[in-house]
Coordinates of C-alpha atoms in Angstrom, one line a residue:
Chain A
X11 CA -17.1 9.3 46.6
X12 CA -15.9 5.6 45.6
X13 CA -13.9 4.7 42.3
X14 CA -14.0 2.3 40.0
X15 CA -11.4 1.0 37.5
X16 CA -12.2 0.2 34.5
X17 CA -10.5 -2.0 32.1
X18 CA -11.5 -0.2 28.7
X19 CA -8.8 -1.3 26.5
X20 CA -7.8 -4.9 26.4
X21 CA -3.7 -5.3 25.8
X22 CA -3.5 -6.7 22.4
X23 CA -5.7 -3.5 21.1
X24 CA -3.4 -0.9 22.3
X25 CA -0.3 -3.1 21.0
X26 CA -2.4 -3.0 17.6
X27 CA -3.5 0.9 18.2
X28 CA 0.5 2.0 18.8
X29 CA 2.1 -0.1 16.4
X30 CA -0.1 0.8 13.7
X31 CA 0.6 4.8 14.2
X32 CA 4.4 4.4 12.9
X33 CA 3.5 1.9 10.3
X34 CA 0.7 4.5 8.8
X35 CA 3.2 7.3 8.9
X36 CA 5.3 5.0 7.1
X37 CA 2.8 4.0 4.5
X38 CA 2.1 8.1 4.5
X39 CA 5.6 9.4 3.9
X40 CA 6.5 6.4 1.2
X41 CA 3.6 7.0 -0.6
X42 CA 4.5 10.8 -0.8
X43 CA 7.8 9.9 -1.9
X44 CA 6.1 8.3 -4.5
X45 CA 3.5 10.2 -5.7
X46 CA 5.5 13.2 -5.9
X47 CA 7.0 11.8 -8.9
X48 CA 3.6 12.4 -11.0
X49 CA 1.7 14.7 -8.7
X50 CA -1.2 15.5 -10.4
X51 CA -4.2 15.7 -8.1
X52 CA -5.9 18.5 -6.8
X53 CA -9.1 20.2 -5.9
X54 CA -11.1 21.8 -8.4
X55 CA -14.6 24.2 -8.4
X56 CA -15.8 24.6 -11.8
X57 CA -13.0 23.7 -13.9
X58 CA -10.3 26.0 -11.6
X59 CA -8.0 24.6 -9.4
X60 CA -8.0 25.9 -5.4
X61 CA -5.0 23.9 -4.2
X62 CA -2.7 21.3 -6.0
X63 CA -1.0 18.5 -4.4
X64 CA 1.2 19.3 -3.2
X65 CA 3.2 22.9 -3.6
X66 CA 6.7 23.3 -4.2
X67 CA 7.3 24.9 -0.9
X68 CA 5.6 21.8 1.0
X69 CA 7.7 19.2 -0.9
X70 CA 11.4 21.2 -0.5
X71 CA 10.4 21.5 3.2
X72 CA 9.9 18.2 3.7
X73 CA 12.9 16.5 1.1
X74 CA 10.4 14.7 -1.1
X75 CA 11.7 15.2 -4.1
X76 CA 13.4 12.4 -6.8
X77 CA 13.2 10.1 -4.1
X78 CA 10.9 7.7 -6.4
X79 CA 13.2 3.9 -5.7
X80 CA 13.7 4.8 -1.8
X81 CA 9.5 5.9 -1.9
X82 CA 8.8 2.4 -3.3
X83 CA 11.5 0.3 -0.8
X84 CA 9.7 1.6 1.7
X85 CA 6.0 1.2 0.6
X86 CA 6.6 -2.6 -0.2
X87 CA 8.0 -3.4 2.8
X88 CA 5.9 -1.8 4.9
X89 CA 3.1 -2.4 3.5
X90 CA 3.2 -5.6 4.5
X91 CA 3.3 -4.9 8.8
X92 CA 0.5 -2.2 7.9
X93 CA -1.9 -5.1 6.4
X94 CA -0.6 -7.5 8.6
X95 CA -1.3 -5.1 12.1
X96 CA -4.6 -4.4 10.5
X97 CA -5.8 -7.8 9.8
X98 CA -4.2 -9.0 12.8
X99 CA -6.6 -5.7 14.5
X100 CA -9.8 -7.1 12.7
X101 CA -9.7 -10.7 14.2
X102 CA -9.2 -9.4 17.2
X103 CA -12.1 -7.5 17.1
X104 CA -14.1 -10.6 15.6
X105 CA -12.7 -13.4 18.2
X106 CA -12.3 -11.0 21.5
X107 CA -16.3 -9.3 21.0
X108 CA -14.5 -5.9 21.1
X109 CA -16.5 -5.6 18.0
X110 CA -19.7 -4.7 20.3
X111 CA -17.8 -1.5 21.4
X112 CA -16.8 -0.8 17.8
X113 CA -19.2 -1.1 15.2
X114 CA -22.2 0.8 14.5
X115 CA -26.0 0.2 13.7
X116 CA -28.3 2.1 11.6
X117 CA -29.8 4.2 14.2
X118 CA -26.0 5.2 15.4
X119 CA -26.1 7.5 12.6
X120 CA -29.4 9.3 14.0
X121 CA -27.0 9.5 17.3
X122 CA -24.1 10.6 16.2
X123 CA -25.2 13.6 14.7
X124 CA -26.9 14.4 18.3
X125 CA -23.2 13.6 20.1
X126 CA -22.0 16.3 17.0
X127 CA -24.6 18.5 18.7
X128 CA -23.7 18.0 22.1
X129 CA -20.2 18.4 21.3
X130 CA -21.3 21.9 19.5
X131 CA -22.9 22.5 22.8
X132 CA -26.0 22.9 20.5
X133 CA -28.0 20.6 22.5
X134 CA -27.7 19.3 26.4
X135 CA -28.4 15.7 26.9
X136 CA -25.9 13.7 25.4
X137 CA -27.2 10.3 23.7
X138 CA -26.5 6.9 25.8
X139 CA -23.1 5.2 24.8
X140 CA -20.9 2.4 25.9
X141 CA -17.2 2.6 26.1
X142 CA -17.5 4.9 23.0
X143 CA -20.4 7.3 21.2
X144 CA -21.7 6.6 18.5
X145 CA -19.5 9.2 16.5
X146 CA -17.2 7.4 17.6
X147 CA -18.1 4.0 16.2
X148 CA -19.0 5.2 12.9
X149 CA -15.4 6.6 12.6
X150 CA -13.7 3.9 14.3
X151 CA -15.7 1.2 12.0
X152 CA -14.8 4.0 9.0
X153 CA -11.4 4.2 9.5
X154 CA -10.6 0.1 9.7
X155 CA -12.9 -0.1 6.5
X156 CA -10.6 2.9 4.9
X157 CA -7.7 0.6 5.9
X158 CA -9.0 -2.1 3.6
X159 CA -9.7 0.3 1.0
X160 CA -5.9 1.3 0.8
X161 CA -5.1 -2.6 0.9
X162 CA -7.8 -3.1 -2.0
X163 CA -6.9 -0.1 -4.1
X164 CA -3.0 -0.5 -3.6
X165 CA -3.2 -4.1 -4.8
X166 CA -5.0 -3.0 -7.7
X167 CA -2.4 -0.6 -8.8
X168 CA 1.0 -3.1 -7.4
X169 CA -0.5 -5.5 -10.1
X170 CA -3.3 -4.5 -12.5
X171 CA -2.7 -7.3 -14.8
X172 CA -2.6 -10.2 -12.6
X173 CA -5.5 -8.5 -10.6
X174 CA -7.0 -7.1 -13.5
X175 CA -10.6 -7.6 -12.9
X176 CA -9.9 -6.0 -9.2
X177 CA -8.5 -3.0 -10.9
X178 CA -11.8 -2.6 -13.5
X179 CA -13.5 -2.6 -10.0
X180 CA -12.4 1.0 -9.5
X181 CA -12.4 2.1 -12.9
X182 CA -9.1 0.9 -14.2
X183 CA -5.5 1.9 -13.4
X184 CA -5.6 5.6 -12.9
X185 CA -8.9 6.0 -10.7
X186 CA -7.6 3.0 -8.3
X187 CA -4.4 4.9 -8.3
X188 CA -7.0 7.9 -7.7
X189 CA -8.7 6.2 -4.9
X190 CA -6.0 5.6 -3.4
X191 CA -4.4 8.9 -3.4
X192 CA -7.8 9.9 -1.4
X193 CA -8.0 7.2 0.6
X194 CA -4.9 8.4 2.2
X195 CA -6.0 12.1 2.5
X196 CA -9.0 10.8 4.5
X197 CA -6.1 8.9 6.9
X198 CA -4.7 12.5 7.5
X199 CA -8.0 14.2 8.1
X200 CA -9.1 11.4 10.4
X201 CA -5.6 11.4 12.1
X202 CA -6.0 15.3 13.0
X203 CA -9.7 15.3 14.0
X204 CA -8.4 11.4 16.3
X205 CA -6.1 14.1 18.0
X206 CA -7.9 17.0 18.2
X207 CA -10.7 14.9 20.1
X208 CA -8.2 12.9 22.3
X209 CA -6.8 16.5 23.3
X210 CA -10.2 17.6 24.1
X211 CA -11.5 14.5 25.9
X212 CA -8.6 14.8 28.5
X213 CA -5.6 13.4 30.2
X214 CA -7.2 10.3 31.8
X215 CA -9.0 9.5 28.4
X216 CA -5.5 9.6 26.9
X217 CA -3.5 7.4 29.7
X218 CA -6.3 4.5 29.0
X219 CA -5.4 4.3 25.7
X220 CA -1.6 3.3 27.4
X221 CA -2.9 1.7 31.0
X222 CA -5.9 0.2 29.5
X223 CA -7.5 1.7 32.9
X224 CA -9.9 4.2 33.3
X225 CA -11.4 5.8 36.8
X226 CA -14.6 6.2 37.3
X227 CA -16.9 7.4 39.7
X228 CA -18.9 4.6 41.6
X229 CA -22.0 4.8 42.9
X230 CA -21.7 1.6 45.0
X231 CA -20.0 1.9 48.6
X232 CA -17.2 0.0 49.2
X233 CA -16.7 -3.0 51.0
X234 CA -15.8 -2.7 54.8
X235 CA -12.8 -4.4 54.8
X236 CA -11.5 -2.5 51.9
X237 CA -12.8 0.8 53.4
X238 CA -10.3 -0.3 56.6
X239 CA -7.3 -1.2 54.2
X240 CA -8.1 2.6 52.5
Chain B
X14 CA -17.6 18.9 36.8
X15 CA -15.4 16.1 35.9
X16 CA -16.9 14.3 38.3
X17 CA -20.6 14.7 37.6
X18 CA -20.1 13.6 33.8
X19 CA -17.9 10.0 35.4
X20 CA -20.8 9.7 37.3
X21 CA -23.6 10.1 34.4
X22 CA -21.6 8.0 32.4
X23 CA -21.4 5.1 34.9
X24 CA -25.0 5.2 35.5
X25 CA -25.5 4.7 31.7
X26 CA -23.0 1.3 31.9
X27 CA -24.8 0.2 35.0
X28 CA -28.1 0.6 32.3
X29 CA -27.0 -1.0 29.5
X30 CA -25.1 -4.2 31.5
X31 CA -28.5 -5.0 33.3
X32 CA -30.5 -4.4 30.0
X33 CA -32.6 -1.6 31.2
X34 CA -31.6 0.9 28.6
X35 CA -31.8 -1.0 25.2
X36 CA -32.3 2.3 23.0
X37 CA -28.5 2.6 22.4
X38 CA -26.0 0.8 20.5
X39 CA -24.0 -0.6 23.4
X40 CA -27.1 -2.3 24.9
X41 CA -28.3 -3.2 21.6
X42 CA -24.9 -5.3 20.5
X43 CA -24.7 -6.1 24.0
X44 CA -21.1 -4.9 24.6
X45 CA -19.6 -5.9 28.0
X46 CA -17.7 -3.8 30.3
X47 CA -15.5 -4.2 32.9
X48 CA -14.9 -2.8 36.2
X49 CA -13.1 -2.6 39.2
X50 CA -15.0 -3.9 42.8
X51 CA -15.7 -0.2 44.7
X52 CA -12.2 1.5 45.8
X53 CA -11.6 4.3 48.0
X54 CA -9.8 7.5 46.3
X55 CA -6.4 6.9 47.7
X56 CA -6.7 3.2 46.3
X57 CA -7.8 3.8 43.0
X58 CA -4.7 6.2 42.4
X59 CA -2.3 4.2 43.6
X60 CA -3.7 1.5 41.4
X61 CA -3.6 3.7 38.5
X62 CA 0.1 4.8 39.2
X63 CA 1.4 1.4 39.1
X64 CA -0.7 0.8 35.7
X65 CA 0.8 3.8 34.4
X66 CA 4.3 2.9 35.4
X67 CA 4.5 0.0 33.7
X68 CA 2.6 1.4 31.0
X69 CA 4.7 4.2 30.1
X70 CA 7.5 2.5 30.7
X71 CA 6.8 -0.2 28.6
X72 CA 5.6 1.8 25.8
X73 CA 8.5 4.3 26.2
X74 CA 11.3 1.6 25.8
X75 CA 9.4 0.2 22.6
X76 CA 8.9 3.5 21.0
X77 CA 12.7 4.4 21.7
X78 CA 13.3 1.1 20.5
X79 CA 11.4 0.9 17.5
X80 CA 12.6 5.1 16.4
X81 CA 16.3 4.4 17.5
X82 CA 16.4 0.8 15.7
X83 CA 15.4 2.2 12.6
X84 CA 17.3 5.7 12.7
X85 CA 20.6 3.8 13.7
X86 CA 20.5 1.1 11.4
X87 CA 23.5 1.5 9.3
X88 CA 22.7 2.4 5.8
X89 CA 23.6 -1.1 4.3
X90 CA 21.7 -2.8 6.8
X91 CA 18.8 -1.1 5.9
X92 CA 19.6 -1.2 2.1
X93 CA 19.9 -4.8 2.3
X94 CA 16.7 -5.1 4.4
X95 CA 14.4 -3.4 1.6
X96 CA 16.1 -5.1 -1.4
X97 CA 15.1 -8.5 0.3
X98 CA 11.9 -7.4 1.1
X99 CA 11.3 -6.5 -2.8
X100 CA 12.9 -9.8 -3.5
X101 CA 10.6 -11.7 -1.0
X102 CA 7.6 -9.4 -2.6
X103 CA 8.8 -10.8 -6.0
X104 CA 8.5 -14.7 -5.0
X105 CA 5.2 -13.8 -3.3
X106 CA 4.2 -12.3 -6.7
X107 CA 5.8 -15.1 -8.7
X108 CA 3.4 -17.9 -6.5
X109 CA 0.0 -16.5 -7.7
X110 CA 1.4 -15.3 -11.4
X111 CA -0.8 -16.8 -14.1
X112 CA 0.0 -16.4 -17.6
X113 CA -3.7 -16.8 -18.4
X114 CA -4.8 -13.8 -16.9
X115 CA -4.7 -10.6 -18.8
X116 CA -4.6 -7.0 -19.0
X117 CA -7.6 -5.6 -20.4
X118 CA -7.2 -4.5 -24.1
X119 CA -9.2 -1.1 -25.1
X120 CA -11.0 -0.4 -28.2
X121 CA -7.9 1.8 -31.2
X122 CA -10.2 5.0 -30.9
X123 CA -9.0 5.0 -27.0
X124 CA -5.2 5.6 -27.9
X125 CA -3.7 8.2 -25.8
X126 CA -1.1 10.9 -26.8
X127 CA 2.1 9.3 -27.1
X128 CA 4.5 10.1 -24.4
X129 CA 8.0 9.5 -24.0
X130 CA 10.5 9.4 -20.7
X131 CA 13.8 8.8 -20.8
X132 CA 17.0 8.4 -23.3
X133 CA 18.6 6.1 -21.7
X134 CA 20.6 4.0 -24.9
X135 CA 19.2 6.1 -27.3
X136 CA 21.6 8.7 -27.3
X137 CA 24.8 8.6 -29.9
X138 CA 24.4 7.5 -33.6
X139 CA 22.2 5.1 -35.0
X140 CA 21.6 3.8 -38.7
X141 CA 18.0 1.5 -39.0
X142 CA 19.7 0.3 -41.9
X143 CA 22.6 -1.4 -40.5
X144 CA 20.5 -2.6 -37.5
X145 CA 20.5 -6.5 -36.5
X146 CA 19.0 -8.4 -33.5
X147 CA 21.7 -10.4 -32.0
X148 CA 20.5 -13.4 -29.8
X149 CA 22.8 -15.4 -27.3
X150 CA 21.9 -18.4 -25.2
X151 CA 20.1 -20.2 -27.9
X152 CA 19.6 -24.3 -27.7
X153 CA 22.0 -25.9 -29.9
X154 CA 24.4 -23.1 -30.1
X155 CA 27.0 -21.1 -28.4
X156 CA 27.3 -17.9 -30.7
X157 CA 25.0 -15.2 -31.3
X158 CA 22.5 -15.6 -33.8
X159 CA 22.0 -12.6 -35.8
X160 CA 18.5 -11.5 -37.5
X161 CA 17.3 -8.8 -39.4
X162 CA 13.7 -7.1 -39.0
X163 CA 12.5 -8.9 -41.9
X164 CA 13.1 -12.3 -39.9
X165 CA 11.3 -11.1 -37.3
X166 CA 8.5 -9.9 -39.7
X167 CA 8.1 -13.0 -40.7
X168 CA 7.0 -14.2 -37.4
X169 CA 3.3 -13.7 -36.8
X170 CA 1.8 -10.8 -36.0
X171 CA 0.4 -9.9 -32.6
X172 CA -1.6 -6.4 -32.3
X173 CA -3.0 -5.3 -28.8
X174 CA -4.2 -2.2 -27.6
X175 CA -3.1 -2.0 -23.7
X176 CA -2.2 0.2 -21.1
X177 CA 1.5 1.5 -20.6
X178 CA 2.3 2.3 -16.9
X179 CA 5.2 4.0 -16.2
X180 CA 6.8 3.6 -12.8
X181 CA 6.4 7.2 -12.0
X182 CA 2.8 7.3 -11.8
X183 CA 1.2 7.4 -15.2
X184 CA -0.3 5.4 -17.5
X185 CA -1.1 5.8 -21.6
X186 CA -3.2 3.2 -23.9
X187 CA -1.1 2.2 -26.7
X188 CA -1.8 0.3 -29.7
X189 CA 1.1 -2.1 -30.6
X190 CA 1.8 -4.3 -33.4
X191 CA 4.8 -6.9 -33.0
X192 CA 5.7 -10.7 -32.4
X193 CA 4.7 -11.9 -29.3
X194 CA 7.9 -12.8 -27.6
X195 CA 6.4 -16.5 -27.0
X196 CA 6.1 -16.8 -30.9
X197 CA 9.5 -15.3 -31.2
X198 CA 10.8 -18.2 -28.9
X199 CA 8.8 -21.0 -30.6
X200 CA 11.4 -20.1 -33.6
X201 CA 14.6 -19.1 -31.5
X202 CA 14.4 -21.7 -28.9
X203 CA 16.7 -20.9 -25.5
X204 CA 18.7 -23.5 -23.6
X205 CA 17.5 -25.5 -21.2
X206 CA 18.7 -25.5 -17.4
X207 CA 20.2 -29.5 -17.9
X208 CA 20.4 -29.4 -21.5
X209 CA 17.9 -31.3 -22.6
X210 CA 16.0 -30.2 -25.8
X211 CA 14.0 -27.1 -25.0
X212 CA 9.8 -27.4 -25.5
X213 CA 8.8 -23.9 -24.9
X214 CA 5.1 -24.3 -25.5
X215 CA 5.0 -27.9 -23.1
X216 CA 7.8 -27.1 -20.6
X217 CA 8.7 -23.5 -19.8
X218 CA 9.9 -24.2 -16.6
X219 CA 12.9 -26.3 -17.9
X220 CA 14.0 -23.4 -20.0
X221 CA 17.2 -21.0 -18.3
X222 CA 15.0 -18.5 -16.1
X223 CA 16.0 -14.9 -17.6
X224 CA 16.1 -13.5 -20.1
X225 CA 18.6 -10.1 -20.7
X226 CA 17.6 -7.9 -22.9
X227 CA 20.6 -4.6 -23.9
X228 CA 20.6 -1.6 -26.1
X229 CA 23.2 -1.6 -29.1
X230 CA 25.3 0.7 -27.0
X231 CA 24.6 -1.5 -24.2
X232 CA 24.1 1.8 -22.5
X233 CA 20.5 0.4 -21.3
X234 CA 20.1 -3.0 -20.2
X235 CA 17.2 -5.1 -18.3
X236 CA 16.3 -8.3 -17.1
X237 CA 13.2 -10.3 -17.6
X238 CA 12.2 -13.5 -15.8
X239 CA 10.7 -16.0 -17.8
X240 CA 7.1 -16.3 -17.1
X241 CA 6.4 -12.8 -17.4
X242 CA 8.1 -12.6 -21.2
X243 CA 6.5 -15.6 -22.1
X244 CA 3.0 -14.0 -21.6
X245 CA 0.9 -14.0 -24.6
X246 CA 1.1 -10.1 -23.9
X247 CA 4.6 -9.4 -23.9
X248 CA 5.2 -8.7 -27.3
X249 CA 8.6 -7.4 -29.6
X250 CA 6.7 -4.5 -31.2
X251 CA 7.6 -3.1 -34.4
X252 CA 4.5 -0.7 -34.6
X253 CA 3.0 2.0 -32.0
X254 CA -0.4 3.7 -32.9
X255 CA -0.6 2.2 -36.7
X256 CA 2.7 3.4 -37.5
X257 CA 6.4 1.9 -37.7
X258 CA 8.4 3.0 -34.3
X259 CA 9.5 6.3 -34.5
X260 CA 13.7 6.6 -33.0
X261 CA 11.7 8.1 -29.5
X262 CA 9.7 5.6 -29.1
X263 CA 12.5 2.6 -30.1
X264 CA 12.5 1.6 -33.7
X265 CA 13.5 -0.4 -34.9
X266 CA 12.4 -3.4 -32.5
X267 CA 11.4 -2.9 -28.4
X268 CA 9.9 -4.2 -25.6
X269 CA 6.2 -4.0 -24.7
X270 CA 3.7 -5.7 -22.2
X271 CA 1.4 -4.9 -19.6
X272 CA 3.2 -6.8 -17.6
X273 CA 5.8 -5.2 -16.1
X274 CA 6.9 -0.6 -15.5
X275 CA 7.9 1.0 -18.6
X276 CA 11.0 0.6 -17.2
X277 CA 11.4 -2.3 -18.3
X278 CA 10.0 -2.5 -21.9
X279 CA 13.4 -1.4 -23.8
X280 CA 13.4 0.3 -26.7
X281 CA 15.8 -0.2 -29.8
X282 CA 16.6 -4.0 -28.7
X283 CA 20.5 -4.6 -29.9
X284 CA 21.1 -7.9 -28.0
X285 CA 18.7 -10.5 -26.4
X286 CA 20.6 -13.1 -24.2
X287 CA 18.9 -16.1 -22.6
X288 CA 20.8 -17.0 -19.3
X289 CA 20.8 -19.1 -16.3
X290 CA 21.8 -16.2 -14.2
X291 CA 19.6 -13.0 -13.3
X292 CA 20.8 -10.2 -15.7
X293 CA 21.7 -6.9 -14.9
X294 CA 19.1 -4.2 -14.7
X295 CA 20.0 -0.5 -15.2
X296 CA 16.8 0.9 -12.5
X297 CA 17.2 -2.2 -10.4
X298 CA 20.9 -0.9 -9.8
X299 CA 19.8 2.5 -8.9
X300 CA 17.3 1.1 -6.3
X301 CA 14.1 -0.2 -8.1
X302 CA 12.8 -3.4 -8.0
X303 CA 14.1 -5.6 -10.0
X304 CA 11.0 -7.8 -10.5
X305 CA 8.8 -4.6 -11.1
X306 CA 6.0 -7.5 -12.2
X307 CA 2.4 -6.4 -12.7

C-alpha cells in the first residue's frame, strides 16, 4: 500500500508548542511559590471543605515553603517569555491560516461530544475532522484563550491601581487573584488530559509533533519512476 | 488496524480538500493540508528517519541546552538576572504610570478586620510623647527639619477608604485619615536635582527622585520613588478605622497608599529623607522588588 507524508505541523508551531512547556512549568512552580504564602483556596460542598490547597505533605515534598521573593523573581521574569511565546503563537495562527486547523465553530460542539463518544467506544463512526477533531479544537482554542486569561487576570493583580478598572472587571483584587489561582488549575488539568491523549493516540502522532511529518496511507499509486527508485 | 483508521482518515482529507464533504469544521474553515506525492513503504521510512534525526537531535541539544543553561548558571548570575528583570519590570511600569488614575475607594461600612504582619522597627521602647518627624533633603536647607504631630495636623486632611494588599497574598479595606504626602510636600518642599527652586505641584520631575523613608530605630527602612508618593493616594496617616493609630498598626505617623505592597507603607515614620540616590529597602535586600509599584 502507498504512503504519504504529511506535513501536519509547520516549524515555527512546534518551536512555539516546546518552548512554551518550560515556560508554563515555570509560570506553574513560581506561582506556587507564591501562593503558598497565603494559601487559602480550596473546594468546598455545602459549607465543608474536601481538599485544601495545597497540604502540608505536598508543599514539604516539593520545597515550597517561605520562598515568597525567589516565587516573585521568577514570575516576573518569566512571565514575560510566557506572554511573549503566546502572543508570538496567536499571530502565527492569524498570519500562517493555521487558525483553520485550530478554532472551532458552533456545530464543533455538537461533534465533539460524538468524538467523546467514539473515544468511550460508545458509538462507532467517528465524526469528519481535519488535522484535528473537533475536541480537539475546542480545547486547543480553550487552552490559548485560558492563556490570555492568566495574562488578563495576572495584570490585574501586578497592578490594580494603575489597572484599576481591569481589576473591577473580575470583581476586584481578591477574585482576579481568585481567577487566577483557577485559571492555573485548569493549565494542570488540561496538561494531564494533553498527555494522557498524546499517550493514547500513539508514537507516530507524538514524533509529528517533533518531525512535523506524519505517514499516511495513500490511496493513489505511485508514480513509475518512483516505484523503480523504491 | 492502524492501517485501516490512516486510510479512513485520508479519505476524509481527500473530502474536505475537494469540497465534497462540507458538514465538518475542516471543510467549513477551509483548512488546507499538505502531503507528500505517493511513496513506496521503504521510501516513506527512510524519509521519516531523516526527519526524525534532525528532529530529535535538534530538539534534544535545545532542551539540554535550555535545562543545563539554567541549572548551571552560577547563583549570582542568575540573581543578577532576576533583579534586572524586576528592574526592567519597574521602568516598564514607570512608562504607563499615571498619577491620575486611582484605586477604587469603598463605602466606611466595608472596613475589614484589621490585620497586622510583621514588627519589623517596632520592637524596643517607644514614648508617643517624645516622638518627632525628622526630615532631611529639604530645599533651602542642609539639616534635618524636625516636626511634631501637631505640625503635621495642621496640614489638611485626606480620608480614603482603600484596599491594603499585602505582598503575601491578601488584601483588607481600610479607612485612613492623614496628609496626603503631596500636601505634606507643598509645605516641606525637597531639593531639586540642579538646584533650582523646587515647584512640586508644576514640576515634579525636577525634584530629587526618592524618597527614604526609616523607623526611629532605623531598624525598618524603605524607599519610595517619587511619582508613586506623590499620588493623591499616598497619604501620611494618623488615623485607621476612625481611630488614632494604635503602636500595631504605627502610631504615631505611617505610610499608606494603594499604590504600592504593604511592604512598603512603614509604620511609626522616625526619619523621611529626600535624596538623589535610591534608598535602601529592608525587603528589597532580602530579594523583593524594590519597585513593588501597583
Amino acid at each position: 500500500m502507498p504512503k504519504q507524508i504529511e506535513y501536519k505541523h509547520p516549524l515555527a508551531i512546534r518551536w512555539m508548542h516546546w518552548i512554551n512547556f518550560p515556560l508554563l512549568a515555570m509560570m506553574i512552580w513560581s506561582g506556587m511559590l507564591i501562593y503558598w504564602a497565603n494559601a487559602v483556596y480550596g473546594i468546598r460542598i455545602a459549607g465543608y471543605e474536601i481538599f485544601h490547597f495545597f497540604p502540608a505533605w505536598f508543599y514539604e515534598t516539593l520545597g515550597i515553603p517561605y520562598r515568597l521573593a525567589e516565587g516573585l523573581q521568577l514570575h516576573f521574569f518569566f512571565m514575560w517569555l510566557f506572554a511573549a511565546n503566546g502572543v508570538a503563537y496567536v499571530i502565527y495562527l492569524a498570519i500562517s491560516g493555521e487558525w483553520r486547523a485550530l478554532l472551532p465553530i458552533p456545530s464543533s460542539f455538537r461533534r465533539a461530544g460524538q468524538v467523546a463518544l467514539h473515544d468511550a467506544h460508545i458509538i462507532k463512526d467517528k465524526p469528519p475532522q481535519g488535522k484535528y477533531n473537533d475536541a480537539q479544537r475546542i480545547a486547543y482554542t480553550g487552552v490559548i484563550l485560558m492563556g490570555a486569561g492568566s495574562i488578563i487576570t495576572g495584570l490585574s493583580i501586578y497592578k490594580p491601581t494603575q489597572l484599576a478598572w481591569l481589576t473591577a472587571l473580575f470583581g476586584g483584587y481578591g477574585w482576579a487573584r481568585w481567577f487566577h489561582f483557577w485559571l492555573t488549575i485548569l493549565f494542570v488539568l488540561f496538561f494531564l488530559v494533553h498527555v494522557i491523549q498524546v499517550i493514547l493516540a500513539g508514537w507516530s502522532n507524538f514524533r509529528s509533533m517533533i518531525t512535523g511529518r506524519e505517514v499516511v496511507e495513500s490511496g493513489e499509486p505511485i508514480a513509475a519512476e518512483q516505484e523503480v527508485a523504491a | 488496524m492502524s492501517d485501516e483508521r490512516d486510510d479512513i482518515k485520508l479519505d476524509e482529507v481527500r473530502g474536505i480538500e475537494s469540497g465534497k464533504r462540507s458538514d465538518n469544521t475542516a471543510g467549513i474553515l477551509k483548512e488546507k493540508r499538505v502531503l507528500s506525492e505517493p511513496l513506496s513503504d521503504v521510501e516513506a521510512r527512510k524519509r521519516m528517519t531523516g526527519y526524525s534525526r534532525r528532529g530529535f537531535i535538534t530538539g534534544g541539544a535545545a532542551a539540554l541546552i535550555a535545562v543545563f543553561g539554567w541549572r548551571c548558571m552560577p547563583d549570582e548570575t542568575k540573581a543578577n538576572l532576576l533583579r534586572r528583570s524586576l528592574e526592567f519590570d519597574e521602568r516598564v511600569a514607570q512608562v504607563f504610570y499615571r498619577p491620575t488614575r486611582l484605586a477604587p475607594e469603598f463605602a466606611p461600612e466595608s472596613v475589614s478586620a484589621p490585620r497586622t504582619n510583621g514588627m519589623e522597627g517596632l520592637e524596643g521602647e517607644f514614648d508617643p510623647a517624645s516622638w518627632r518627624l525628622s526630615v532631611g533633603g529639604l530645599a533651602g536647607r542642609n539639616d534635618d527639619l524636625v516636626l511634631t504631630l501637631d505640625d503635621i495636623k495642621k496640614l489638611p486632611v485626606t480620608y480614603m477608604v482603600t484596599e491594603l494588599k499585602c505582598i503575601e497574598g491578601w488584601s483588607i479595606i481600610v479607612e485612613w485619615a492623614g496628609v496626603r504626602f503631596s500636601d505634606f510636600m507643598k509645605a516641606y518642599a525637597p531639593k531639586t536635582i540642579n538646584g533650582t527652586a523646587p515647584d512640586v505641584v508644576n514640576r515634579p520631575t525636577e525634584l530629587v527622585p526618592y524618597v527614604s523613608l526609616a523607623t526611629p530605630d532605623q531598624k525598618y527602612f524603605v524607599g519610595w520613588d517619587m511619582p508613586s508618593i506623590l499620588h493623591p493616594q499616598t497619604l501620611l496617616a494618623y488615623e485607621m478605622n476612625g481611630r488614632p493609630l494604635t503602636p500595631d498598626h504605627g502610631a504615631p505617623l505611617r505610610i499608606a497608599s494603594p499604590t504600592k505592597y504593604g511592604i512598603k507603607q512603614l509604620k511609626r515614620i522616625g526619619r523621611i529623607e529626600f535624596t538623589a540616590e535610591r534608598p535602601r529597602d529592608f525587603w528589597a535586600e532580602q530579594g523583593y522588588d524594590w519597585y513593588s509599584g501597583h
